[in-house]
Short mmCIF file of C-alpha atoms and ligand atoms in Angstrom, two decimals:
data_model
loop_
_atom_site.label_atom_id
_atom_site.label_comp_id
_atom_site.label_asym_id
_atom_site.label_seq_id
_atom_site.Cartn_x
_atom_site.Cartn_y
_atom_site.Cartn_z
CA MET A 1 -97.09 10.10 11.46
CA SER A 2 -96.43 11.55 14.71
CA LYS A 3 -94.98 14.56 14.70
CA GLU A 4 -91.66 15.18 16.50
CA ILE A 5 -91.24 16.87 20.45
CA ASN A 6 -90.06 19.31 21.27
CA LEU A 7 -89.29 20.65 25.15
CA VAL A 8 -89.69 24.47 25.41
CA TRP A 9 -87.98 25.26 28.27
CA PHE A 10 -89.67 28.29 30.32
CA ARG A 11 -87.97 30.67 32.81
CA ASN A 12 -88.79 34.38 32.86
CA ASP A 13 -91.60 34.64 30.20
CA LEU A 14 -94.34 32.79 31.81
CA ARG A 15 -96.82 33.22 28.89
CA ALA A 16 -98.48 31.97 25.59
CA GLY A 17 -98.73 35.11 23.52
CA ASP A 18 -95.23 36.39 21.65
CA ASN A 19 -93.58 33.88 23.25
CA PRO A 20 -91.36 32.94 20.48
CA ALA A 21 -89.64 29.82 22.11
CA LEU A 22 -93.10 28.60 22.18
CA PHE A 23 -94.47 29.38 19.24
CA TYR A 24 -91.91 28.17 17.23
CA ALA A 25 -91.47 24.45 18.93
CA ALA A 26 -94.92 24.48 18.44
CA GLU A 27 -94.81 25.37 14.41
CA GLN A 28 -92.15 23.27 14.14
CA GLY A 29 -93.37 20.29 16.33
CA THR A 30 -95.22 19.06 19.32
CA ALA A 31 -94.83 21.23 21.94
CA ILE A 32 -94.39 19.92 25.53
CA GLY A 33 -93.11 22.95 28.30
CA ILE A 34 -91.02 22.06 31.40
CA TYR A 35 -90.57 24.66 34.15
CA LEU A 36 -87.43 23.95 36.76
CA GLU A 37 -88.33 25.88 39.90
CA THR A 38 -83.73 26.35 40.70
CA GLU A 39 -84.41 26.72 45.23
CA GLU A 40 -80.58 27.39 45.68
CA GLN A 41 -80.30 29.11 42.95
CA ARG A 42 -83.03 31.59 44.10
CA LYS A 43 -81.82 32.27 47.58
CA ALA A 44 -77.90 33.13 45.52
CA HIS A 45 -79.98 35.78 43.89
CA ASP A 46 -81.59 37.09 46.74
CA ASP A 47 -84.84 36.54 45.21
CA ALA A 48 -87.38 37.73 47.43
CA ALA A 49 -90.32 35.70 48.61
CA CYS A 50 -93.51 37.36 47.44
CA LYS A 51 -91.53 37.40 43.92
CA ILE A 52 -91.30 33.74 44.28
CA GLY A 53 -95.03 33.23 45.08
CA PHE A 54 -95.99 34.93 42.15
CA ILE A 55 -93.84 32.99 39.83
CA ASN A 56 -95.53 29.82 41.44
CA ASP A 57 -98.47 31.25 40.02
CA ASN A 58 -97.79 32.31 36.96
CA VAL A 59 -96.76 29.04 36.49
CA LYS A 60 -99.93 27.45 37.06
CA GLU A 61 -102.00 30.41 35.44
CA LEU A 62 -100.01 29.44 32.27
CA ARG A 63 -100.48 25.55 32.75
CA LYS A 64 -104.18 26.51 32.35
CA GLN A 65 -103.70 28.48 29.25
CA LEU A 66 -100.95 25.89 27.80
CA ASN A 67 -103.84 23.14 28.64
CA GLN A 68 -106.63 24.73 26.32
CA LEU A 69 -103.56 24.56 23.97
CA ASN A 70 -103.46 20.92 23.96
CA ILE A 71 -100.09 22.00 25.06
CA PRO A 72 -98.53 20.20 28.93
CA LEU A 73 -96.53 22.06 31.47
CA HIS A 74 -94.32 19.95 33.88
CA SER A 75 -93.02 21.66 36.61
CA PHE A 76 -90.30 20.55 38.52
CA LYS A 77 -88.15 21.30 41.68
CA VAL A 78 -84.47 21.47 40.75
CA THR A 79 -81.16 22.96 43.24
CA ASP A 80 -79.30 25.26 40.87
CA TYR A 81 -78.90 26.30 37.47
CA ALA A 82 -76.08 22.87 36.89
CA ASP A 83 -78.70 20.96 37.87
CA SER A 84 -81.53 22.18 36.10
CA VAL A 85 -79.10 21.45 32.96
CA GLU A 86 -78.79 17.85 33.96
CA LYS A 87 -82.72 17.73 34.81
CA LEU A 88 -83.23 18.94 31.06
CA GLU A 89 -80.95 16.23 29.89
CA MET A 90 -82.91 13.61 31.69
CA LEU A 91 -86.63 14.83 30.28
CA VAL A 92 -85.10 14.69 26.62
CA ASP A 93 -85.01 11.00 27.20
CA GLN A 94 -87.85 10.80 28.86
CA PHE A 95 -89.95 12.35 26.30
CA ASN A 96 -87.89 11.67 23.82
CA ALA A 97 -87.49 14.88 22.23
CA LYS A 98 -86.19 16.05 18.95
CA GLY A 99 -85.44 20.43 20.10
CA VAL A 100 -85.44 22.06 23.26
CA TYR A 101 -86.43 25.74 22.59
CA PHE A 102 -85.73 28.23 25.07
CA ASN A 103 -85.98 32.27 24.97
CA ASN A 104 -82.60 34.46 26.33
CA GLU A 105 -81.84 35.91 29.59
CA TYR A 106 -79.22 38.23 30.05
CA PRO A 107 -77.09 38.26 33.39
CA LEU A 108 -74.38 36.42 33.23
CA ASN A 109 -75.30 33.43 35.21
CA GLU A 110 -78.36 32.64 33.18
CA LYS A 111 -76.67 33.39 30.26
CA ASN A 112 -73.48 30.21 31.12
CA ARG A 113 -76.37 28.28 32.26
CA ASP A 114 -77.69 28.51 28.66
CA ASN A 115 -74.50 28.37 26.50
CA GLN A 116 -73.85 24.83 28.98
CA ALA A 117 -77.14 23.55 28.56
CA GLU A 118 -76.92 24.46 24.77
CA LYS A 119 -73.87 22.47 24.43
CA ILE A 120 -74.72 19.44 26.47
CA LEU A 121 -77.63 19.15 24.11
CA GLU A 122 -76.25 19.57 21.44
CA GLU A 123 -73.81 17.05 21.97
CA LYS A 124 -76.42 14.79 22.29
CA GLY A 125 -77.52 15.97 18.48
CA LEU A 126 -80.66 17.93 19.58
CA GLU A 127 -81.74 21.05 18.03
CA VAL A 128 -81.30 24.23 20.34
CA LYS A 129 -83.04 27.14 19.71
CA ARG A 130 -82.57 30.23 21.60
CA PHE A 131 -84.88 32.86 21.22
CA ASP A 132 -85.16 37.11 22.64
CA GLY A 133 -88.54 36.82 24.09
CA ASP A 134 -87.50 39.28 26.41
CA ILE A 135 -86.51 42.85 24.71
CA ILE A 136 -88.20 44.31 22.05
CA ILE A 137 -85.26 45.02 19.44
CA PRO A 138 -82.88 41.91 19.47
CA PRO A 139 -79.30 42.21 21.54
CA ASN A 140 -76.61 44.41 20.27
CA SER A 141 -78.82 45.89 17.16
CA VAL A 142 -77.73 49.12 17.39
CA ALA A 143 -74.40 51.10 18.06
CA THR A 144 -72.78 54.10 17.93
CA GLY A 145 -71.32 55.62 14.71
CA LYS A 146 -68.03 54.17 15.66
CA GLY A 147 -69.71 50.89 15.90
CA GLU A 148 -68.96 50.70 19.31
CA PRO A 149 -72.19 50.17 22.30
CA TYR A 150 -73.86 53.39 23.78
CA LYS A 151 -73.34 54.09 27.28
CA VAL A 152 -75.50 57.20 27.26
CA PHE A 153 -79.77 56.82 26.90
CA THR A 154 -80.62 59.84 25.17
CA PRO A 155 -78.74 58.36 21.96
CA TYR A 156 -79.46 54.99 22.40
CA LYS A 157 -83.03 55.79 22.67
CA LYS A 158 -83.38 57.75 19.37
CA ALA A 159 -80.90 54.85 17.98
CA TRP A 160 -83.88 52.22 19.03
CA ILE A 161 -86.49 54.34 17.78
CA GLU A 162 -84.68 54.25 14.79
CA PHE A 163 -84.42 50.42 14.21
CA HIS A 164 -87.84 50.12 15.35
CA LYS A 165 -88.83 51.74 12.75
CA THR A 166 -87.94 49.33 10.46
CA GLN A 167 -89.34 46.49 12.30
CA GLY A 168 -92.42 46.83 13.09
CA THR A 169 -94.15 46.31 16.81
CA SER A 170 -96.41 43.04 16.23
CA PRO A 171 -96.10 40.39 19.06
CA LEU A 172 -96.40 36.82 17.83
CA PRO A 173 -99.73 35.34 18.36
CA ILE A 174 -100.65 32.42 20.77
CA PRO A 175 -99.65 29.07 18.77
CA GLU A 176 -102.70 26.74 17.39
CA LYS A 177 -104.09 24.53 19.12
CA GLN A 178 -101.96 20.85 19.20
CA ASP A 179 -103.45 17.86 18.45
CA PHE A 180 -101.67 16.49 21.41
CA LYS A 181 -103.25 14.26 24.54
CA ILE A 182 -102.15 15.73 27.76
CA ASP A 183 -102.09 12.28 30.85
CA GLU A 184 -100.42 13.55 33.54
CA GLN A 185 -98.56 16.44 34.45
CA HIS A 186 -95.94 16.71 36.55
CA ASP A 187 -96.88 19.79 39.02
CA TYR A 188 -94.22 20.75 41.90
CA ASP A 189 -95.55 23.87 43.75
CA PHE A 190 -93.57 26.06 45.21
CA ALA A 191 -96.87 28.83 47.13
CA GLN A 192 -95.20 31.92 49.13
CA GLU A 193 -97.60 34.70 50.28
CA TYR A 194 -97.57 37.70 48.07
CA ARG A 195 -99.90 40.84 47.36
CA ASP A 196 -102.41 38.60 45.04
CA ASP A 197 -104.96 41.31 45.60
CA LEU A 198 -102.52 43.84 43.64
CA TRP A 199 -101.39 41.26 41.00
CA PRO A 200 -103.27 38.58 40.12
CA ALA A 201 -101.16 35.82 38.41
CA GLY A 202 -101.70 35.32 34.80
CA GLU A 203 -100.95 36.68 31.06
CA GLN A 204 -104.76 37.77 31.21
CA ALA A 205 -104.42 39.73 34.88
CA ALA A 206 -101.59 41.71 32.98
CA LYS A 207 -103.67 42.23 29.84
CA GLU A 208 -106.08 43.89 32.40
CA LYS A 209 -103.90 45.59 34.37
CA LEU A 210 -102.32 46.76 31.01
CA ASN A 211 -105.86 47.80 29.52
CA ASP A 212 -106.68 49.80 33.05
CA PHE A 213 -103.36 51.89 32.53
CA LEU A 214 -103.97 52.58 28.98
CA PRO A 215 -106.94 55.33 29.27
CA LYS A 216 -104.77 57.05 31.52
CA ALA A 217 -101.43 56.80 29.72
CA GLY A 218 -102.40 60.25 28.26
CA TYR A 219 -101.72 61.37 32.27
CA TYR A 220 -98.77 59.41 32.68
CA ARG A 221 -96.25 61.99 31.57
CA GLU A 222 -97.56 64.80 34.60
CA ARG A 223 -98.74 62.06 37.11
CA ARG A 224 -96.28 59.67 37.58
CA ASP A 225 -93.83 61.13 40.01
CA ILE A 226 -96.73 61.52 42.48
CA PRO A 227 -96.80 58.57 44.74
CA SER A 228 -99.99 59.06 46.38
CA VAL A 229 -101.88 58.40 42.37
CA LYS A 230 -102.31 55.90 40.49
CA GLY A 231 -100.28 57.24 37.52
CA THR A 232 -98.18 54.36 36.78
CA SER A 233 -98.75 51.05 35.00
CA MET A 234 -98.06 48.87 37.78
CA LEU A 235 -96.77 46.21 35.49
CA SER A 236 -93.04 45.61 36.15
CA PRO A 237 -93.93 42.66 38.38
CA TYR A 238 -95.81 41.25 34.97
CA LEU A 239 -93.07 42.02 32.90
CA ALA A 240 -90.25 40.59 35.71
CA VAL A 241 -91.53 37.43 35.23
CA GLY A 242 -93.02 37.83 32.29
CA ALA A 243 -96.23 37.59 32.01
CA ILE A 244 -97.02 40.20 29.69
CA SER A 245 -94.05 40.82 26.95
CA ALA A 246 -92.70 44.26 26.68
CA LYS A 247 -93.66 44.30 22.85
CA GLN A 248 -96.98 43.67 23.81
CA CYS A 249 -97.26 46.21 26.12
CA ILE A 250 -95.94 48.96 23.61
CA SER A 251 -98.22 47.11 20.54
CA SER A 252 -101.00 48.20 22.90
CA LEU A 253 -99.49 51.55 23.27
CA LEU A 254 -99.56 51.92 19.36
CA GLU A 255 -103.27 50.86 18.84
CA TRP A 256 -104.20 53.34 21.54
CA HIS A 257 -102.52 55.83 20.15
CA GLU A 258 -104.93 54.71 17.23
CA GLY A 259 -101.43 53.74 14.55
CA ASP A 260 -100.17 57.60 15.19
CA GLU A 261 -96.64 56.31 14.88
CA GLU A 262 -95.18 60.27 15.49
CA ALA A 263 -97.28 60.27 19.07
CA PHE A 264 -96.65 56.83 19.64
CA TYR A 265 -92.82 57.23 19.55
CA LYS A 266 -92.55 60.47 21.62
CA ASP A 267 -95.24 59.13 24.73
CA THR A 268 -93.30 59.21 27.88
CA TRP A 269 -94.30 55.41 29.03
CA LEU A 270 -92.37 54.13 26.13
CA SER A 271 -89.34 56.28 26.63
CA GLU A 272 -89.54 53.81 30.23
CA ILE A 273 -89.55 50.92 28.58
CA ILE A 274 -86.94 51.62 26.81
CA TRP A 275 -84.86 52.27 29.78
CA ARG A 276 -85.54 48.51 30.42
CA GLU A 277 -84.20 47.75 27.01
CA PHE A 278 -81.28 49.89 27.87
CA TYR A 279 -80.21 48.64 31.26
CA ARG A 280 -80.59 45.04 29.76
CA GLN A 281 -77.88 46.00 26.82
CA ILE A 282 -75.28 47.44 29.06
CA ILE A 283 -75.90 43.97 31.22
CA ILE A 284 -75.23 42.24 27.53
CA ASP A 285 -72.48 44.53 27.01
CA ASN A 286 -70.94 44.59 30.55
CA PRO A 287 -70.41 41.20 31.98
CA GLU A 288 -68.37 42.39 34.70
CA ILE A 289 -71.58 44.00 36.34
CA SER A 290 -73.42 40.70 36.79
CA LYS A 291 -70.18 39.94 39.44
CA HIS A 292 -70.99 43.27 41.34
CA LYS A 293 -68.64 45.24 39.33
CA VAL A 294 -69.34 49.51 38.73
CA PHE A 295 -69.97 50.61 35.34
CA LYS A 296 -67.99 53.28 35.46
CA ARG A 297 -64.52 51.87 36.35
CA ASP A 298 -63.07 55.53 37.76
CA ALA A 299 -66.00 55.96 40.04
CA LYS A 300 -65.30 56.95 43.63
CA GLU A 301 -66.65 54.04 46.00
CA VAL A 302 -66.50 55.97 49.61
CA TRP A 303 -69.06 54.42 51.12
CA ASP A 304 -68.06 53.79 55.15
CA GLY A 305 -71.10 54.39 56.59
CA GLU A 306 -72.40 52.70 59.97
CA GLN A 307 -74.86 49.58 59.51
CA GLU A 308 -77.03 51.22 61.78
CA LEU A 309 -78.11 53.67 59.48
CA PHE A 310 -78.74 50.66 56.79
CA ASP A 311 -80.74 48.78 59.74
CA LEU A 312 -83.17 51.98 60.12
CA TRP A 313 -83.80 52.51 56.76
CA SER A 314 -84.15 49.00 55.81
CA GLN A 315 -87.02 49.17 58.57
CA GLY A 316 -88.38 52.25 57.42
CA LYS A 317 -87.19 54.60 60.65
CA THR A 318 -84.96 57.01 59.35
CA GLY A 319 -87.14 59.86 61.22
CA PHE A 320 -87.33 61.68 57.12
CA PRO A 321 -90.85 60.58 56.38
CA LEU A 322 -91.03 60.66 52.72
CA ILE A 323 -88.25 57.87 52.99
CA ASP A 324 -89.99 55.53 55.69
CA ALA A 325 -93.67 55.67 53.65
CA ALA A 326 -91.92 54.77 50.52
CA MET A 327 -90.10 51.85 53.00
CA ARG A 328 -93.05 50.91 54.16
CA GLN A 329 -94.86 50.37 51.15
CA LEU A 330 -91.38 48.24 49.97
CA LEU A 331 -92.74 46.10 53.18
CA GLN A 332 -95.87 45.88 52.84
CA THR A 333 -96.68 45.18 49.45
CA GLY A 334 -93.21 44.07 47.80
CA TRP A 335 -93.45 47.11 45.49
CA MET A 336 -92.50 50.51 45.00
CA HIS A 337 -92.90 53.85 43.26
CA ASN A 338 -90.25 54.79 41.07
CA ARG A 339 -89.53 58.71 42.08
CA LEU A 340 -89.41 56.53 45.74
CA ARG A 341 -86.90 54.77 44.94
CA MET A 342 -84.89 57.19 43.80
CA ASN A 343 -84.82 59.15 47.14
CA VAL A 344 -84.43 55.97 49.12
CA ALA A 345 -81.33 54.60 46.67
CA MET A 346 -79.76 58.25 46.97
CA PHE A 347 -80.59 58.19 50.73
CA LEU A 348 -78.42 55.45 52.22
CA ASN A 349 -75.84 55.38 49.82
CA LYS A 350 -74.95 59.80 49.33
CA LEU A 351 -76.24 59.99 52.58
CA CYS A 352 -75.67 57.71 54.85
CA LEU A 353 -72.67 56.12 52.83
CA ILE A 354 -73.67 52.87 52.58
CA ASP A 355 -72.40 50.94 49.50
CA TRP A 356 -75.03 50.53 47.14
CA ARG A 357 -74.66 47.03 46.75
CA GLN A 358 -76.53 46.41 50.17
CA GLY A 359 -79.40 48.78 49.20
CA GLU A 360 -79.43 46.74 45.86
CA ALA A 361 -79.16 43.21 47.37
CA PHE A 362 -82.31 44.79 50.18
CA PHE A 363 -84.32 45.54 47.27
CA MET A 364 -84.02 41.97 45.92
CA ARG A 365 -84.77 40.82 49.11
CA HIS A 366 -88.64 42.37 49.18
CA LEU A 367 -89.42 43.06 45.65
CA ILE A 368 -92.31 41.47 43.67
CA ASP A 369 -90.86 42.72 40.58
CA GLY A 370 -87.10 42.33 41.26
CA ASP A 371 -84.82 42.57 38.34
CA PHE A 372 -81.47 42.18 37.88
CA ALA A 373 -80.80 44.58 34.92
CA SER A 374 -83.62 47.52 36.22
CA ASN A 375 -82.63 47.02 39.82
CA ASN A 376 -78.95 47.25 39.15
CA GLY A 377 -79.31 49.67 36.49
CA GLY A 378 -81.51 51.92 38.98
CA TRP A 379 -79.11 51.77 42.14
CA GLN A 380 -76.05 52.67 39.70
CA TRP A 381 -77.66 55.41 38.30
CA CYS A 382 -78.37 56.61 41.74
CA SER A 383 -74.85 56.06 43.13
CA SER A 384 -73.34 58.30 39.93
CA THR A 385 -71.75 54.72 39.57
CA GLY A 386 -73.38 53.58 36.80
CA ALA A 387 -74.52 53.95 32.87
CA ASP A 388 -75.77 58.05 32.09
CA GLY A 389 -76.25 57.98 35.44
CA ALA A 390 -77.70 61.21 37.50
CA PRO A 391 -74.13 63.67 38.26
CA TYR A 392 -72.18 62.93 41.22
CA PHE A 393 -73.85 66.41 42.99
CA ARG A 394 -77.37 65.35 42.26
CA ILE A 395 -78.61 64.34 45.40
CA MET A 396 -82.36 64.32 46.34
CA SER A 397 -83.32 66.22 49.57
CA PRO A 398 -85.80 64.03 51.29
CA ASN A 399 -87.61 66.98 52.44
CA THR A 400 -87.85 68.93 49.40
CA GLN A 401 -88.92 65.89 47.07
CA SER A 402 -91.80 65.13 50.30
CA GLN A 403 -93.10 68.81 49.58
CA ARG A 404 -93.50 69.25 45.75
CA PHE A 405 -93.98 64.84 45.29
CA ASP A 406 -96.47 64.68 47.88
CA PRO A 407 -97.39 68.49 48.86
CA GLU A 408 -100.54 67.33 51.21
CA GLY A 409 -98.65 64.47 53.11
CA LYS A 410 -101.23 62.07 51.30
CA PHE A 411 -98.95 59.30 50.54
CA ILE A 412 -97.03 59.41 53.57
CA ARG A 413 -100.65 59.60 55.54
CA LYS A 414 -101.20 56.39 54.40
CA LEU A 415 -97.67 54.86 55.15
CA VAL A 416 -96.45 56.42 58.66
CA PRO A 417 -100.03 56.26 60.51
CA GLU A 418 -98.29 58.12 63.30
CA LEU A 419 -97.71 61.61 61.44
CA GLU A 420 -101.87 61.20 60.26
CA SER A 421 -102.43 64.51 62.63
CA LEU A 422 -99.64 66.42 61.35
CA SER A 423 -100.43 69.69 59.00
CA ASP A 424 -100.06 69.56 55.34
CA LYS A 425 -96.93 71.44 56.17
CA ASP A 426 -95.30 69.84 59.28
CA ILE A 427 -95.99 66.57 58.07
CA HIS A 428 -92.76 66.79 55.20
CA CYS A 429 -89.88 68.20 58.37
CA PRO A 430 -92.01 67.27 61.77
CA SER A 431 -90.84 69.05 65.12
CA SER A 432 -88.25 67.18 67.65
CA GLU A 433 -91.74 67.56 69.95
CA GLN A 434 -94.30 66.35 67.35
CA ARG A 435 -91.50 63.58 67.04
CA GLU A 436 -91.78 62.51 70.92
CA LYS A 437 -95.21 63.27 71.28
CA LEU A 438 -95.94 61.24 68.08
CA GLY A 439 -93.81 58.07 68.54
CA TYR A 440 -91.71 58.90 65.62
CA PRO A 441 -88.28 58.80 64.85
CA GLN A 442 -85.64 62.12 65.29
CA PRO A 443 -84.08 61.86 61.70
CA ILE A 444 -81.15 59.34 61.27
CA ILE A 445 -78.64 62.18 59.89
CA ASP A 446 -78.15 65.72 59.25
CA TYR A 447 -79.35 66.79 55.93
CA LYS A 448 -77.18 69.52 55.39
CA GLU A 449 -74.03 67.74 57.09
CA ALA A 450 -74.41 65.06 54.87
CA ARG A 451 -74.98 66.49 51.78
CA LYS A 452 -71.68 67.91 52.53
CA ARG A 453 -69.59 65.04 53.27
CA ALA A 454 -70.93 63.31 50.39
CA LEU A 455 -70.24 66.31 47.71
CA ASP A 456 -66.12 66.09 49.52
CA LEU A 457 -65.81 62.79 49.23
CA LEU A 458 -67.49 62.22 45.96
CA SER A 459 -65.72 65.68 44.03
C1 FAD B 501 -82.96 51.98 42.73
C2 FAD B 501 -84.45 51.39 41.78
C3 FAD B 501 -84.23 50.08 41.68
C4 FAD B 501 -84.93 49.22 40.55
N1 FAD B 501 -85.24 48.25 40.68
C5 FAD B 501 -86.14 47.94 39.61
C6 FAD B 501 -86.63 46.39 39.86
O1 FAD B 501 -85.80 45.40 40.43
N2 FAD B 501 -87.31 46.28 38.80
C7 FAD B 501 -88.06 46.75 37.93
O2 FAD B 501 -89.02 46.47 37.09
N3 FAD B 501 -87.50 48.04 38.02
C8 FAD B 501 -86.93 48.34 38.75
N4 FAD B 501 -86.51 49.99 38.63
C9 FAD B 501 -86.97 50.64 37.59
C10 FAD B 501 -88.40 51.65 38.12
O3 FAD B 501 -88.66 51.79 39.53
C11 FAD B 501 -89.48 50.53 38.31
O4 FAD B 501 -89.54 49.52 36.68
C12 FAD B 501 -91.23 50.92 37.89
O5 FAD B 501 -91.23 52.10 39.34
C13 FAD B 501 -92.11 50.15 37.68
O6 FAD B 501 -93.35 50.71 37.94
P1 FAD B 501 -94.59 50.45 36.51
O7 FAD B 501 -94.39 49.04 36.05
O8 FAD B 501 -95.77 51.40 37.64
O9 FAD B 501 -94.16 51.68 35.99
P2 FAD B 501 -94.37 52.00 35.04
O10 FAD B 501 -94.52 53.78 34.67
O11 FAD B 501 -95.28 52.10 34.43
O12 FAD B 501 -93.34 52.13 33.78
C14 FAD B 501 -93.58 50.69 33.03
C15 FAD B 501 -92.69 50.13 32.55
O13 FAD B 501 -91.29 50.51 32.30
C16 FAD B 501 -90.05 49.65 32.79
N5 FAD B 501 -89.28 50.54 33.33
C17 FAD B 501 -90.07 51.86 33.91
N6 FAD B 501 -89.11 52.53 34.53
C18 FAD B 501 -87.72 52.26 34.26
C19 FAD B 501 -86.54 52.23 34.99
N7 FAD B 501 -85.97 53.49 35.81
N8 FAD B 501 -85.48 51.11 34.95
C20 FAD B 501 -85.99 50.37 34.04
N9 FAD B 501 -87.18 49.96 33.81
C21 FAD B 501 -88.44 50.85 33.68
C22 FAD B 501 -90.55 49.04 33.86
O14 FAD B 501 -90.51 47.68 33.21
C23 FAD B 501 -91.97 49.33 34.11
O15 FAD B 501 -93.02 47.75 34.42
C24 FAD B 501 -86.09 50.62 39.91
C25 FAD B 501 -85.79 51.92 40.00
C26 FAD B 501 -84.89 52.57 40.68
C27 FAD B 501 -84.68 53.65 41.00
#
């Protein structure tokens, strides 16, 4: 007797390992993979061309991986989320499927799309199964003593760890090879350019990146703030498209700690993965964030800076070497170091008084790891409007940060070559004459004045 067909609707979970929707669909019957590229929705969400290109290649790598298990993967172009639900309905009929399996996505548009798909498919008599593959502990697993969602990271992290101890860390394996003959597979190619030398696509490549990083995990705490050093994992693009799961990452981290749970739960890198979980829980609890609202309802929003400042910031022409180096890193690679993301965000928002939402959208349009929850969380943290955000008076000084985290100007020299010849001291803040001689812009703001203005407005 032939097994029932279940469609697996892939979205930001482009992997075969630790993929609950795929695993259980295959366990229950014959799995057929579907990927729907929503062109218009991507524009509406400001997704970067480099991220779209990376997704395209990850879909192709996933197809290769699945085909070895006799699981086909059909990819199609649709316009928006409403269209993707209609397409799914058609595919269900075409494949005579009994069920549709997928892993939840948490931003509001995606949640609405999924609820709509579930309703329509269930009305057609299909079995719809939803899983949580993008988060390690299921949504709403932890709450404060009053039963409310956490708004502050440290107690959230503590509760997260306690919950996690009861849950275990084993990721799901890849499904067993199925008995199915693949005929033709529909392929929609939406290739775009991205730095595939830095981020080769696929789950295998993601695992190799993780394995390169783990031996250095012991130095993460001391190196993670130095942009000239490869001190962080650079796994964010893979996590954003789901080529690797956060659970797979931390299970390897526990192995690296040789199963020593005490050391594992104290690990700084684990803490960063928990920040990712925290921001996901924040958008689950606060759907209005997906509609561009601030988390802290009483936060002051005083953003009336000149648009020209935004334009110069976005081109890496602020006259502040560290800020310009950071923005050029983003424009050239699609990625920016975390310390620099904080610096450029505070610079734009607090010192230039530009609405953080403009910076948030610019980041999405250029980041290969663009992720709504983490990006919004990061921007609202920096602008002091977010959950457990920086206090309003915390404004990073670009020159002090530059001296502290790039003391010899190694990072600046690489990204702002016109300053290469300057001494380690001068490179952080060249004199007016040096700027003129080297063709480097004068500072677009006076730091001290801008800082004072921000403090007056925000206090
Ligand atoms: C203004 C701003 C915008 C940001 N936008 C994004 C974004 O769009 N996408 C994104 O993935 N991260 C974003 N971050 C968080 C962080 O900068 C990146 O995750 C990190 O730089 C990625 O590099 P990595 O993979 O080497 O990180 P590692 O230091 O190796 O950390 C491992 C993983 O933990 C997660 N992580 C680390 N730091 C954070 C953090 N502060 N918040 C949430 N998750 C974190 C990421 O998934 C990361 O890949 C933003 C931060 C700020 C301040």
